[in-house]
Coordinates of C-alpha atoms in Angstrom, one line a residue:
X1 CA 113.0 111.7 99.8
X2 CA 114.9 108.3 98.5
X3 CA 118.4 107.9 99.7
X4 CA 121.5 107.5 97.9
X5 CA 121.6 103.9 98.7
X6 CA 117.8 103.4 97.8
X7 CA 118.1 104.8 94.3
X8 CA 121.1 102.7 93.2
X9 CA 119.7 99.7 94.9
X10 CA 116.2 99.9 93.4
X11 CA 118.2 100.9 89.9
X12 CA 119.8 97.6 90.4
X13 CA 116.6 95.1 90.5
X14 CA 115.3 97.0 87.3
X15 CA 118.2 96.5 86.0
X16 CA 118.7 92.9 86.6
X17 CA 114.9 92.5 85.6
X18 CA 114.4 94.5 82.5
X19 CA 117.6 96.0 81.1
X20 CA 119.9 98.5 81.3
X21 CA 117.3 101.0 78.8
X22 CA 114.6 100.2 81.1
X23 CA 116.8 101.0 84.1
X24 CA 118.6 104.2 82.6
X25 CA 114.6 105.6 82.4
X26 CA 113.8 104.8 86.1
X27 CA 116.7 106.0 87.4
X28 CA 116.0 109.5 85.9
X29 CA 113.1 109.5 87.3
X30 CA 114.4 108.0 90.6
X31 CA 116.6 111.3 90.8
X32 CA 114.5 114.2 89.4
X33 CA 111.4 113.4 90.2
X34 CA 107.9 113.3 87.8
X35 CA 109.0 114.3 84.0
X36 CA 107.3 114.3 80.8
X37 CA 108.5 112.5 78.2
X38 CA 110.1 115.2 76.3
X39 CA 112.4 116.1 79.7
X40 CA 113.5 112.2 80.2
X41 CA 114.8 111.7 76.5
X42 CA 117.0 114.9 76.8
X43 CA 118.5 113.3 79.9
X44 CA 118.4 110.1 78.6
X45 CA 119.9 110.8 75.5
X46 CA 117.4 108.6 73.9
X47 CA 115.1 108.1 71.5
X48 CA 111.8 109.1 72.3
X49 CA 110.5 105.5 71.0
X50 CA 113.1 103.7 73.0
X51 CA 112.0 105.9 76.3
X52 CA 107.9 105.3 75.2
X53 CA 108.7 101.6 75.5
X54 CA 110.5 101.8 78.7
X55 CA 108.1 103.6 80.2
X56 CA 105.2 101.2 78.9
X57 CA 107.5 98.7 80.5
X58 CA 107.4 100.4 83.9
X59 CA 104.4 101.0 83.7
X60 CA 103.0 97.6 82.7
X61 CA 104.6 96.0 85.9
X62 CA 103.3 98.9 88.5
X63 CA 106.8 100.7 88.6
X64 CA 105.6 104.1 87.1
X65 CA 102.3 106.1 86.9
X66 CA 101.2 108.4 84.7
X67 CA 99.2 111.7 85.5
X68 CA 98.6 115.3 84.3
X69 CA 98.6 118.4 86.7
X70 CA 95.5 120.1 87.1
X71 CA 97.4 123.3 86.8
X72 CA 99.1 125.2 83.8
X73 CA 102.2 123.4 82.9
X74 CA 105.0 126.1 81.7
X75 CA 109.2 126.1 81.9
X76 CA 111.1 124.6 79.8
X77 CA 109.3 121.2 80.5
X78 CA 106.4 122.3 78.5
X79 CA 105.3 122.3 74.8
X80 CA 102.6 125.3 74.9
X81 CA 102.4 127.9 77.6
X82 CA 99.2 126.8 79.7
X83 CA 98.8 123.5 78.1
X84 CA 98.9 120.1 80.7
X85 CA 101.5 117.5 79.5
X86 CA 101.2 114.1 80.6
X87 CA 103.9 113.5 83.1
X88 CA 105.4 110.1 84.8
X89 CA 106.7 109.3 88.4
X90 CA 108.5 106.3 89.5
X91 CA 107.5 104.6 92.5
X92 CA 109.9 103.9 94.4
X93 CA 108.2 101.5 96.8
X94 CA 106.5 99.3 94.6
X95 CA 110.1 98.8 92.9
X96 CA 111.1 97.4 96.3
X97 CA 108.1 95.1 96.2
X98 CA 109.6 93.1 93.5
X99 CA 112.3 91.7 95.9
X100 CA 109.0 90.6 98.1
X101 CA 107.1 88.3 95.3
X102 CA 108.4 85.1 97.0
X103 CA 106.7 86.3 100.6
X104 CA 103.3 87.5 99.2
X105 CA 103.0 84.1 97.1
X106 CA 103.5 82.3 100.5
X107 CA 100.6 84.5 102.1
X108 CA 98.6 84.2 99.0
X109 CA 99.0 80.1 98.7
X110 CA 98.9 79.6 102.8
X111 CA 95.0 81.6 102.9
X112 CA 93.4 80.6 99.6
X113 CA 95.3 77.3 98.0
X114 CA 97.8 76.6 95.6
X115 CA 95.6 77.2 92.7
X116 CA 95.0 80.5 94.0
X117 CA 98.9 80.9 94.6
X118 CA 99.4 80.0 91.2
X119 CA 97.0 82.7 89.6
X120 CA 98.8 85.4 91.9
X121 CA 101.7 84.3 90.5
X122 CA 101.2 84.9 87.1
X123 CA 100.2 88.6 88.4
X124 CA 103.3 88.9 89.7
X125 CA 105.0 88.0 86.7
X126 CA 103.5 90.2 84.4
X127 CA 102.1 93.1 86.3
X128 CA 98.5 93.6 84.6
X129 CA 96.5 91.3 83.4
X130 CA 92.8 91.4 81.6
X131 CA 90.5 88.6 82.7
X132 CA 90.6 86.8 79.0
X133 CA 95.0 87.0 79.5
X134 CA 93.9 85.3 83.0
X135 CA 92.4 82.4 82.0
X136 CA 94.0 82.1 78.9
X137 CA 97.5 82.0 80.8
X138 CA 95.9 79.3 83.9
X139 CA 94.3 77.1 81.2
X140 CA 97.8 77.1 78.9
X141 CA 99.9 76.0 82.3
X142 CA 97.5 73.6 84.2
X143 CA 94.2 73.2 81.5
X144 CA 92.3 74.1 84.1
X145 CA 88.5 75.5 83.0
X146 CA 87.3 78.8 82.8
X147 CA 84.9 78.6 85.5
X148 CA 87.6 77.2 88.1
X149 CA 89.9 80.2 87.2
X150 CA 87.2 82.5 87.7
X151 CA 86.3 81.4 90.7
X152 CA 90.0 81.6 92.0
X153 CA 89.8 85.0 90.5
X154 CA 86.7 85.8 92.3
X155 CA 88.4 84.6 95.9
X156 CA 91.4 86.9 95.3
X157 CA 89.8 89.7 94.8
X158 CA 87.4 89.2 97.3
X159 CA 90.4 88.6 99.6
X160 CA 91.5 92.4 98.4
X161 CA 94.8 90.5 97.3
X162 CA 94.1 91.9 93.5
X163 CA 92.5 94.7 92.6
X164 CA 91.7 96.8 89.6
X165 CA 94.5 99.0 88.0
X166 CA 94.5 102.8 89.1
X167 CA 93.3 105.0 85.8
X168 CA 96.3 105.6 83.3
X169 CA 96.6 109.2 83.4
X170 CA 94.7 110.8 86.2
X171 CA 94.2 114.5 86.4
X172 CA 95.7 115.4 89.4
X173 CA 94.3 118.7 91.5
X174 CA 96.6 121.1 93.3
X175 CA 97.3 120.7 96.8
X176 CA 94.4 122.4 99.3
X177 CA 95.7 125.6 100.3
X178 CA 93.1 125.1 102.9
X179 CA 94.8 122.0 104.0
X180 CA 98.1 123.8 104.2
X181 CA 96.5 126.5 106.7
X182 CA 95.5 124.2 108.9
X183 CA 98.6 122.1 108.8
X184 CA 100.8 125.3 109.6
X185 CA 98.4 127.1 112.3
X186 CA 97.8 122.9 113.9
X187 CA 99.9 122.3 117.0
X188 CA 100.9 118.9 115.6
X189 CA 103.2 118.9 112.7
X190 CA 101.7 117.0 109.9
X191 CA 103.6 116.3 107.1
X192 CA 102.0 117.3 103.5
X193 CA 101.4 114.4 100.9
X194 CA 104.2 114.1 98.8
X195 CA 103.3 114.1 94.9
X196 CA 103.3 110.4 94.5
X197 CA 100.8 110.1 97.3
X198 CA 98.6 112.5 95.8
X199 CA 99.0 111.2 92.2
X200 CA 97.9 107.1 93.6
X201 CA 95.2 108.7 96.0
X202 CA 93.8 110.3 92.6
X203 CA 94.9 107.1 90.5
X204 CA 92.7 104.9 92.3
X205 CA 89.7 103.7 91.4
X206 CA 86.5 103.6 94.0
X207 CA 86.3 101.3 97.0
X208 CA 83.1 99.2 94.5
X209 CA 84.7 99.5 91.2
X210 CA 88.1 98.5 93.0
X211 CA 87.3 95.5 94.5
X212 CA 84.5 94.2 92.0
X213 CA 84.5 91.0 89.7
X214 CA 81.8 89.3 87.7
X215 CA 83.0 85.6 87.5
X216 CA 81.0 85.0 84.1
X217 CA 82.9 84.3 81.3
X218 CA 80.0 84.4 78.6
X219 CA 79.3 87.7 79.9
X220 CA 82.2 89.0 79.6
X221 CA 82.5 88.5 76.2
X222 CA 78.8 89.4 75.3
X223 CA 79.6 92.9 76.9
X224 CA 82.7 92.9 75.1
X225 CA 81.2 93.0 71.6
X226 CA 78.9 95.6 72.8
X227 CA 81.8 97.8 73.8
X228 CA 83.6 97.0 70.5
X229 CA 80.6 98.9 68.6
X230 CA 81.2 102.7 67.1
X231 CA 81.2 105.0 70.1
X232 CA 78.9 108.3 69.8
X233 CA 81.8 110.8 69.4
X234 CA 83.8 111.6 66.4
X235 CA 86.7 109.2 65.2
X236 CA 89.9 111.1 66.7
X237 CA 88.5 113.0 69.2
X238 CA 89.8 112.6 73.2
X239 CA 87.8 110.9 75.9
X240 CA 87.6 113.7 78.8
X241 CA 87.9 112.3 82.1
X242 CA 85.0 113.9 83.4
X243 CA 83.1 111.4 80.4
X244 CA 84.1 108.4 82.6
X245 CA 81.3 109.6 84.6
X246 CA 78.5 108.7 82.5
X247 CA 80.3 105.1 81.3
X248 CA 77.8 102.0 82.5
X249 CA 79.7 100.1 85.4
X250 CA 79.7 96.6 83.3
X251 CA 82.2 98.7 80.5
X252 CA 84.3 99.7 83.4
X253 CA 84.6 96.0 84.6
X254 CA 85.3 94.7 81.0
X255 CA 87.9 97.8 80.5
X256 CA 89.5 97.1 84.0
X257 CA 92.8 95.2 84.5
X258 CA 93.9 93.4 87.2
X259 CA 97.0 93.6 89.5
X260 CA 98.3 92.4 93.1
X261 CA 97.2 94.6 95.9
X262 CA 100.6 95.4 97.5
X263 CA 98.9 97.5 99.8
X264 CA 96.6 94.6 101.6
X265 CA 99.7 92.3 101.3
X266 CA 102.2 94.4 103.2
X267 CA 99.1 94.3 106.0
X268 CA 99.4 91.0 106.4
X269 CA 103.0 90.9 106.7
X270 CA 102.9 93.9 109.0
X271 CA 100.6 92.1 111.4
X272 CA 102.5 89.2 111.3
X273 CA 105.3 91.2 112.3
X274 CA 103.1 92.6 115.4
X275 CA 102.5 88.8 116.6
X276 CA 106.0 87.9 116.1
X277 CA 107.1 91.1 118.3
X278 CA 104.3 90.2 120.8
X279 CA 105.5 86.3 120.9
X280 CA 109.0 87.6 121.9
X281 CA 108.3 90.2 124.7
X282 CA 105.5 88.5 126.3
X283 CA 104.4 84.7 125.3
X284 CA 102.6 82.6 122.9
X285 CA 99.1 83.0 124.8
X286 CA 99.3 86.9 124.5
X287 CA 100.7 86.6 120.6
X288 CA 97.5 84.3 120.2
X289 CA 94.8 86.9 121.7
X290 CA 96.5 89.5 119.6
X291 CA 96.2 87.3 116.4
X292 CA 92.4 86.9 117.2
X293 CA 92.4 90.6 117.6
X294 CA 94.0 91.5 114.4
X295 CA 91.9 88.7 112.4
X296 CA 88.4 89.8 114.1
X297 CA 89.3 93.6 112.9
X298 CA 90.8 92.8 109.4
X299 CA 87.4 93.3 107.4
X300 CA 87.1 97.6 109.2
X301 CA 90.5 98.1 109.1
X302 CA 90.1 99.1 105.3
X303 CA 87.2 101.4 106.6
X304 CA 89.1 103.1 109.5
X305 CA 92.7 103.5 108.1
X306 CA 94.6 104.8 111.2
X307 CA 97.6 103.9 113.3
X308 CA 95.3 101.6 116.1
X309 CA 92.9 98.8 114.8
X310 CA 89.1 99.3 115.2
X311 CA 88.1 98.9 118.8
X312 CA 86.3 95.2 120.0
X313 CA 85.0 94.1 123.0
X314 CA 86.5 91.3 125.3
X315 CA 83.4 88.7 124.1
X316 CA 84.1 89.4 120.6
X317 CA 87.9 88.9 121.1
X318 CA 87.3 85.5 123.2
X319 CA 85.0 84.3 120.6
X320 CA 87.7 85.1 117.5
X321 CA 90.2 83.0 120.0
X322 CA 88.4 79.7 120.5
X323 CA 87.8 79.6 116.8
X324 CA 90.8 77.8 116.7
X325 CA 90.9 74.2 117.9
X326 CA 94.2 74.8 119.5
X327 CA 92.8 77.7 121.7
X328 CA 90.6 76.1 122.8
X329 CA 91.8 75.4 126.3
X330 CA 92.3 79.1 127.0
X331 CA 89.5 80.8 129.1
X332 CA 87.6 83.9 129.4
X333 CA 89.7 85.2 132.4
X334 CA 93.2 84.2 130.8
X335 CA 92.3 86.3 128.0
X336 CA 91.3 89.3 129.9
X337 CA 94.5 88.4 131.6
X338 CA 96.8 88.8 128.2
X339 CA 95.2 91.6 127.6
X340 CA 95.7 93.7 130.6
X341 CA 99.4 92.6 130.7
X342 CA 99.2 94.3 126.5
X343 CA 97.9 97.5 128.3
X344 CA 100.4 98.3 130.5
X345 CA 103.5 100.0 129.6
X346 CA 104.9 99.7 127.1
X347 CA 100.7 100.2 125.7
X348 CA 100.8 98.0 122.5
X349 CA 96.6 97.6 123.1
X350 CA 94.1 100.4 124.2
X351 CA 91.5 100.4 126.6
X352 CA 88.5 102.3 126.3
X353 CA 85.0 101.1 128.0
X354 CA 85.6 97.6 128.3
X355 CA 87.0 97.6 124.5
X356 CA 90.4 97.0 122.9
X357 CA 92.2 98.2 120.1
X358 CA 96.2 97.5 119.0
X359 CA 98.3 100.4 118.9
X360 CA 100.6 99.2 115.3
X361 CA 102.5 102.0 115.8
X362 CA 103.7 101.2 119.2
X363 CA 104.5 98.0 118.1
X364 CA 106.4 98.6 115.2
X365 CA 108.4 101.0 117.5
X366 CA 109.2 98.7 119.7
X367 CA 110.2 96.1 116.8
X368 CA 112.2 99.3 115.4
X369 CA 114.2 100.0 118.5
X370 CA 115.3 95.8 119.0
X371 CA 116.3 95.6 115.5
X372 CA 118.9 99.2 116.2
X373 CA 120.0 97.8 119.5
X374 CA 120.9 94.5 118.0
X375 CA 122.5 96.5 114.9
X376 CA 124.2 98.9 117.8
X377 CA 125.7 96.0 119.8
X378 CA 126.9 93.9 116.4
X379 CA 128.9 97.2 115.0
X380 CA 130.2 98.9 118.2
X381 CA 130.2 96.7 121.4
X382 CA 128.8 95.6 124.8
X383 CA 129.4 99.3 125.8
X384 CA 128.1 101.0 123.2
X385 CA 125.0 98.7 123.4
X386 CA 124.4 100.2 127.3
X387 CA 125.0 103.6 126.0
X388 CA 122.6 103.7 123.3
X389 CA 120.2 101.9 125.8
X390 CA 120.6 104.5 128.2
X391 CA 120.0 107.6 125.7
X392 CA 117.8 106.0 123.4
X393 CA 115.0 105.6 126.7
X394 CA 115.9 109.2 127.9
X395 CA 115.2 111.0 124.7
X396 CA 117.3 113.8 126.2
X397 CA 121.0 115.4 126.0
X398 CA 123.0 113.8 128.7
X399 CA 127.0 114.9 129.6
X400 CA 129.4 112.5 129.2
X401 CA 130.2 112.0 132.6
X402 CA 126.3 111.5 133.5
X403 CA 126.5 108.7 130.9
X404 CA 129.8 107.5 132.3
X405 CA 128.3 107.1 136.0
X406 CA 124.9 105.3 134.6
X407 CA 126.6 102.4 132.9
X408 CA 129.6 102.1 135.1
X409 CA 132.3 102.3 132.5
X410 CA 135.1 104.3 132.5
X411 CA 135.5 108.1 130.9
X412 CA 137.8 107.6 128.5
X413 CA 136.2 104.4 126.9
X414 CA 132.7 106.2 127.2
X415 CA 134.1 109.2 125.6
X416 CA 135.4 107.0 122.9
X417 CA 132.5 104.7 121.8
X418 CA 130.6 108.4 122.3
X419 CA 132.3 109.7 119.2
X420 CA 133.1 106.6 117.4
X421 CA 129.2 106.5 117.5
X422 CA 128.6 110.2 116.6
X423 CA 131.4 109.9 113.9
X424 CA 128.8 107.2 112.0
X425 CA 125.7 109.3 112.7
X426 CA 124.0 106.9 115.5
X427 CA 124.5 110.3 118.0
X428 CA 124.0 113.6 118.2
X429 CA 126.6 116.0 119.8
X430 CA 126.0 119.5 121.3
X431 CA 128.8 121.6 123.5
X432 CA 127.1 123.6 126.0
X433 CA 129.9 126.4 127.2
X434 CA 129.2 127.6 130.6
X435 CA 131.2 131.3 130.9
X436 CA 131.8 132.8 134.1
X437 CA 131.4 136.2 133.1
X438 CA 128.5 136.7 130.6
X439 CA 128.6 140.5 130.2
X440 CA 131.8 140.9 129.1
X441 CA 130.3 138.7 126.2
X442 CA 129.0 140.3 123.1
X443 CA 125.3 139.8 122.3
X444 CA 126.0 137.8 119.6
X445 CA 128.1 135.0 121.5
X446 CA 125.4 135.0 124.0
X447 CA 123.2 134.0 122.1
X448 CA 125.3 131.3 121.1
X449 CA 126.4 129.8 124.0
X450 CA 125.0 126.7 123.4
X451 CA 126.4 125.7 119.7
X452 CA 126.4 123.4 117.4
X453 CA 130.4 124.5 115.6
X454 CA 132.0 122.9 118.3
X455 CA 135.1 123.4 117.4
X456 CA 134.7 127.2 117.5
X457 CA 133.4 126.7 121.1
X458 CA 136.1 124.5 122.3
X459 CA 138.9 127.7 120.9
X460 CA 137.1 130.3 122.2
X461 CA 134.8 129.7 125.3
X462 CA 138.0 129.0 128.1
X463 CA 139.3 132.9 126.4
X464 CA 136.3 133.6 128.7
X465 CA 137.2 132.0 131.5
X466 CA 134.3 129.3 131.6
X467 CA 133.9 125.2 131.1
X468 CA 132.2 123.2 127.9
X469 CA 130.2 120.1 128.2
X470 CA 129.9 117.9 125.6
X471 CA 126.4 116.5 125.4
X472 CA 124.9 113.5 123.5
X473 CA 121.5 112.4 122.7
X474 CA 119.8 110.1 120.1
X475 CA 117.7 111.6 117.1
X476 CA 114.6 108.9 116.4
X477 CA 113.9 110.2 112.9
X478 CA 117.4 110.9 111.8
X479 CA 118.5 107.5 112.9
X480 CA 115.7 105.4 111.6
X481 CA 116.8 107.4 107.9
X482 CA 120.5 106.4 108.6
X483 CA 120.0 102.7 109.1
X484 CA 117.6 102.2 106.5
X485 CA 120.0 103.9 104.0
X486 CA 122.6 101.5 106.0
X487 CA 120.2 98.4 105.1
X488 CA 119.6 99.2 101.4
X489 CA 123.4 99.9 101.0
X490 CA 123.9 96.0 102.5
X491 CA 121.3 95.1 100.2
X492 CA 122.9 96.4 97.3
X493 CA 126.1 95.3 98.1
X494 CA 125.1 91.9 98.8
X495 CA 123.2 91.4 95.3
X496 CA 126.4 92.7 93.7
X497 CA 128.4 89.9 94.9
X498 CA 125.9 87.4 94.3
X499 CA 126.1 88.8 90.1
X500 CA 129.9 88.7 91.0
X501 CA 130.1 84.6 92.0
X502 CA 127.2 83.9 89.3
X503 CA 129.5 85.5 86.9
X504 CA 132.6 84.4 87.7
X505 CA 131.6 80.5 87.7
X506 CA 129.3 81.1 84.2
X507 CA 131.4 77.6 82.8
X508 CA 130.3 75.6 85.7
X509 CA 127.1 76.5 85.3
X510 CA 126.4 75.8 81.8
X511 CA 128.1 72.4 82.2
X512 CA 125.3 69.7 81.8
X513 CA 124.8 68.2 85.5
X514 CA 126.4 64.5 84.3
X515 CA 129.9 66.5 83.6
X516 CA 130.4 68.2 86.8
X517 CA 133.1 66.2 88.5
X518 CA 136.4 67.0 90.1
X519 CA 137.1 70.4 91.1
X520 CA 134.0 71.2 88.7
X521 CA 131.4 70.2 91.1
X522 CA 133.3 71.5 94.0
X523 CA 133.1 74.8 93.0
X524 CA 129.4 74.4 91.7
X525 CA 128.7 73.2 95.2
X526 CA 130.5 76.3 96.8
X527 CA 128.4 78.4 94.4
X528 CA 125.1 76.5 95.2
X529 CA 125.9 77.4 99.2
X530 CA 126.9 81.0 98.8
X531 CA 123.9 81.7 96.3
X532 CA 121.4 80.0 99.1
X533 CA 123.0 82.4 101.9
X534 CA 122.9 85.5 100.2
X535 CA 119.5 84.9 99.5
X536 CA 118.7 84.1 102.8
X537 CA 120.7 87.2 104.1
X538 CA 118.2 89.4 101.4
X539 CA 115.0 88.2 102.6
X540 CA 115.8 88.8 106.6
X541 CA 117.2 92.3 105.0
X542 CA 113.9 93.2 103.4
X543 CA 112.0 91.7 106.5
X544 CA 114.5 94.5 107.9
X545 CA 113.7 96.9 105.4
X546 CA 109.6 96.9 105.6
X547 CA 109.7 97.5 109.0
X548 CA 111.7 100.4 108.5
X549 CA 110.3 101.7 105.5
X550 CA 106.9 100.5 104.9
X551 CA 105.2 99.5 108.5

């Protein structure tokens, strides 16, 4: 689920990109979830042509996908009892994305060029693209030939940096009711795909078809007059998706349009993420054998999409090292040696017969828990910052006078940052009420002896002549939920204020540049400054953000 803060702020950069119409669409879906077009106007209150075009809108720049449920569609939702109805669901995370363009552009133009950079750019800007609107757009903005875009085409795609669109309304099955056996009789909770998953794992296209280009111009076009001839069936009547299946691969290719991969992009940052981490807790050699790791295992880890990289061995891992003229000092035993200092606790690589493999998701945790303790110490103190430490590592419920003892504070400020903490959700509390005699106690209050009303306990547990303990511990999921909602409330609040200053100085700005003198260019100035650090307070927030949300 999407918090509170998450659906205003990802409200905001629609709105700020598209319009208040366009927003007003997403944010009904934001809130109720997938809709059919009938259910958004009647929320909306508007026009079913205005909400069409918004949703074309969303949809054109990979904010929405449309679908149809396998199953019979009835309620009040539905036109005819038992007949599907296209439906549409925002996605959330690729709304987020658009805050990231700047990031992916520097990954795109660092690997493949600027010509490449600028191709991706133009992706970026309009969301979907045909091959013919590709070139055509390159050759208006740098005449560059057909041939050359093409080929730049051909290197992004075989990069997996753009990839064919998913299908536009895919028929989505119900969920396995096999699946849901096993996931309740499995020992390990596994969490059940939520409908946007299930729609986008439907949505996209084959593994070939998905990552397939034909850099040939002429050919594109010859096949394109031979799709443009009369089709076999009768004028009017509906493709069925199973017909797809008997469609020639070249008329898929010439039908297929072309967007950034966010998937593959959010990899790279993700891993760049992991070296950084690494860099900071050990040293540069270890981030560099790690780097080599992730690089020699980047073209299986599409393959084998789980939380540790594929397994290599140590030759493999030395040869991906020296590859590099600057590693090229670093022997054989020095990187056996960074990688046995990786495999001791904290594990961030497994070891398994003489082969490695990173663990991401130790890493991330690890990046995670630095990010909270510097957010921890920043909002609530030096003693805070020991007692978070100190429950945070014990993953258990600890008394207050335990906790006390272990950081050498006092009682009374440990029992104050305790519930100045709890008060803003970073705790937990429980009151465990110790009662001298238990059988004078009815069943019912036995069985609550430990409670979570504390304020109940607190009145009635001394009536029985026995002691309460308040006890504290640290809830991993529940906190990682509160400080992203935290984060995307900062965010939001910080691009307010930027519309705020851009607004309130609107005459300085539209002043040509030879006029600005006095207090005019003073206050231009000031807005130049705060415009460049609120920017740069939004991208370390989002870096904040994805590995929160998205790593």
């Amino acid at each position: 689920m999407v918090s509170q803060h998450g659906i205003l702020y990802a409200v905001h950069l629609i709105t700020n990109q598209f319009g208040n119409l366009v927003a007003k669409v997403c944010e009904c879906l934001l809130r109720n979830g997938a809709l059919t077009l009938q259910a958004i106007v009647r929320r909306t209150e508007l026009s079913p042509a205005k909400v069409r075009n918004c949703l074309l809108v969303l949809i054109q720049h990979n904010c929405a996908q449309a679908f149809i449920l396998e199953e019979s569609v009835s309620g009040e939702d539905a036109g005819e009892p038992g007949k599907a109805l296209t439906q549409y669901i925002a996605l959330f995370v690729n709304i987020l994305h658009r805050v990231r363009f700047s990031k992916f552009m520097d990954v795109v133009s660092k690997e493949l060029g600027g010509s490449c950079g600028e191709l991706f750019r133009g992706l970026l800007e309009h969301g979907r693209l045909t091959v013919k609107q590709i070139v055509d757009r390159a050759g208006a903005n740098a005449k560059e030939s057909t041939n050359t875009v093409q080929e730049d085409l051909g290197k992004l795609v075989m990069a997996h940096y753009v990839e064919c669109c998913p299908a536009p309304e895919p028929l989505v099955p119900p969920p396995d009711a096999d699946t849901k056996k096993r996931a309740k009789s499995s020992k390990v909770m596994v969490e059940p795909l939520t409908l946007e998953q299930r729609v986008m794992a439907v949505a996209m296209p084959s593994a070939m078809r998905r990552f397939s280009f034909v850099p040939n111009a002429d050919q594109v076009a010859d096949d394109q007059q031979n799709v443009n001839q009369p089709p076999s069936k009768d004028v009017g009547e509906k493709r069925k998706l199973h017909d797809l299946e008997s469609d020639t691969a070249l008329e898929e290719e010439v039908e297929c349009n072309w967007r950034a991969n966010f998937e593959e992009l959010l990899r790279r940052l993700r891993h760049k993420t992991c070296v950084d981490t690494i860099k900071v807790r050990f040293d540069d050699a270890a981030a560099t054998v790690l780097s080599a790791m992730l690089e020699a295992s980047r073209a299986e880890e599409d393959k084998v999409k789980t939380a540790n990289s594929v397994p290599l061995s140590l030759n493999t891992i030395y040869e991906e090292v020296v590859k590099n003229e600057k590693n090229h000092s670093m022997t054989f035993d020095h990187v056996r040696t960074c990688l046995e200092e990786l495999s001791c606790p904290p594990t961030f690589v497994k070891t398994d017969d003489e082969s490695y493999s990173i663990d991401f998701t130790k890493i991330t945790e690890a990046a995670q828990s630095e990010e909270i303790e510097s957010i921890v110490l920043k909002r609530f103190g030096e003693t805070a910052y020991k007692i978070f430490r100190l429950l945070f590592r014990a993953g258990c419920l600890m008394e207050t006078d335990k906790i006390a003892d272990r950081i050498f504070a006092e009682k009374k400020e440990t029992s104050k940052t305790l519930f100045k903490m709890w008060q803003d959700g970073y705790l937990l509390m429980e009151l465990l009420v110790l009662c001298k005699h238990l059988n004078i106690l009815p069943p019912a209050i036995k069985c609550y002896c430990i409670c979570r009303n504390w304020l109940w306990a607190v009145q009635t547990g001394p009536s029985y002549g026995g002691s309460s303990y308040l006890l504290w511990k640290v809830n991993k999921r529940l906190l990682r939920e509160t400080i992203l909602d935290e984060m995307f409330h900062a965010a939001l609040n910080l691009n307010l204020r930027l519309a705020h200053e851009i607004d309130q100085n609107k005459e300085v700005l539209n002043l040509p540049p030879d006029k600005r003198e006095g207090p005019d260019k003073q206050k231009f100035d000031r807005l130049r400054n705060v415009r460049l650090l609120i920017h740069s307070s939004l991208m370390k927030l989002d870096d904040a953000i994805m590995l929160f949300h998205d790593f």
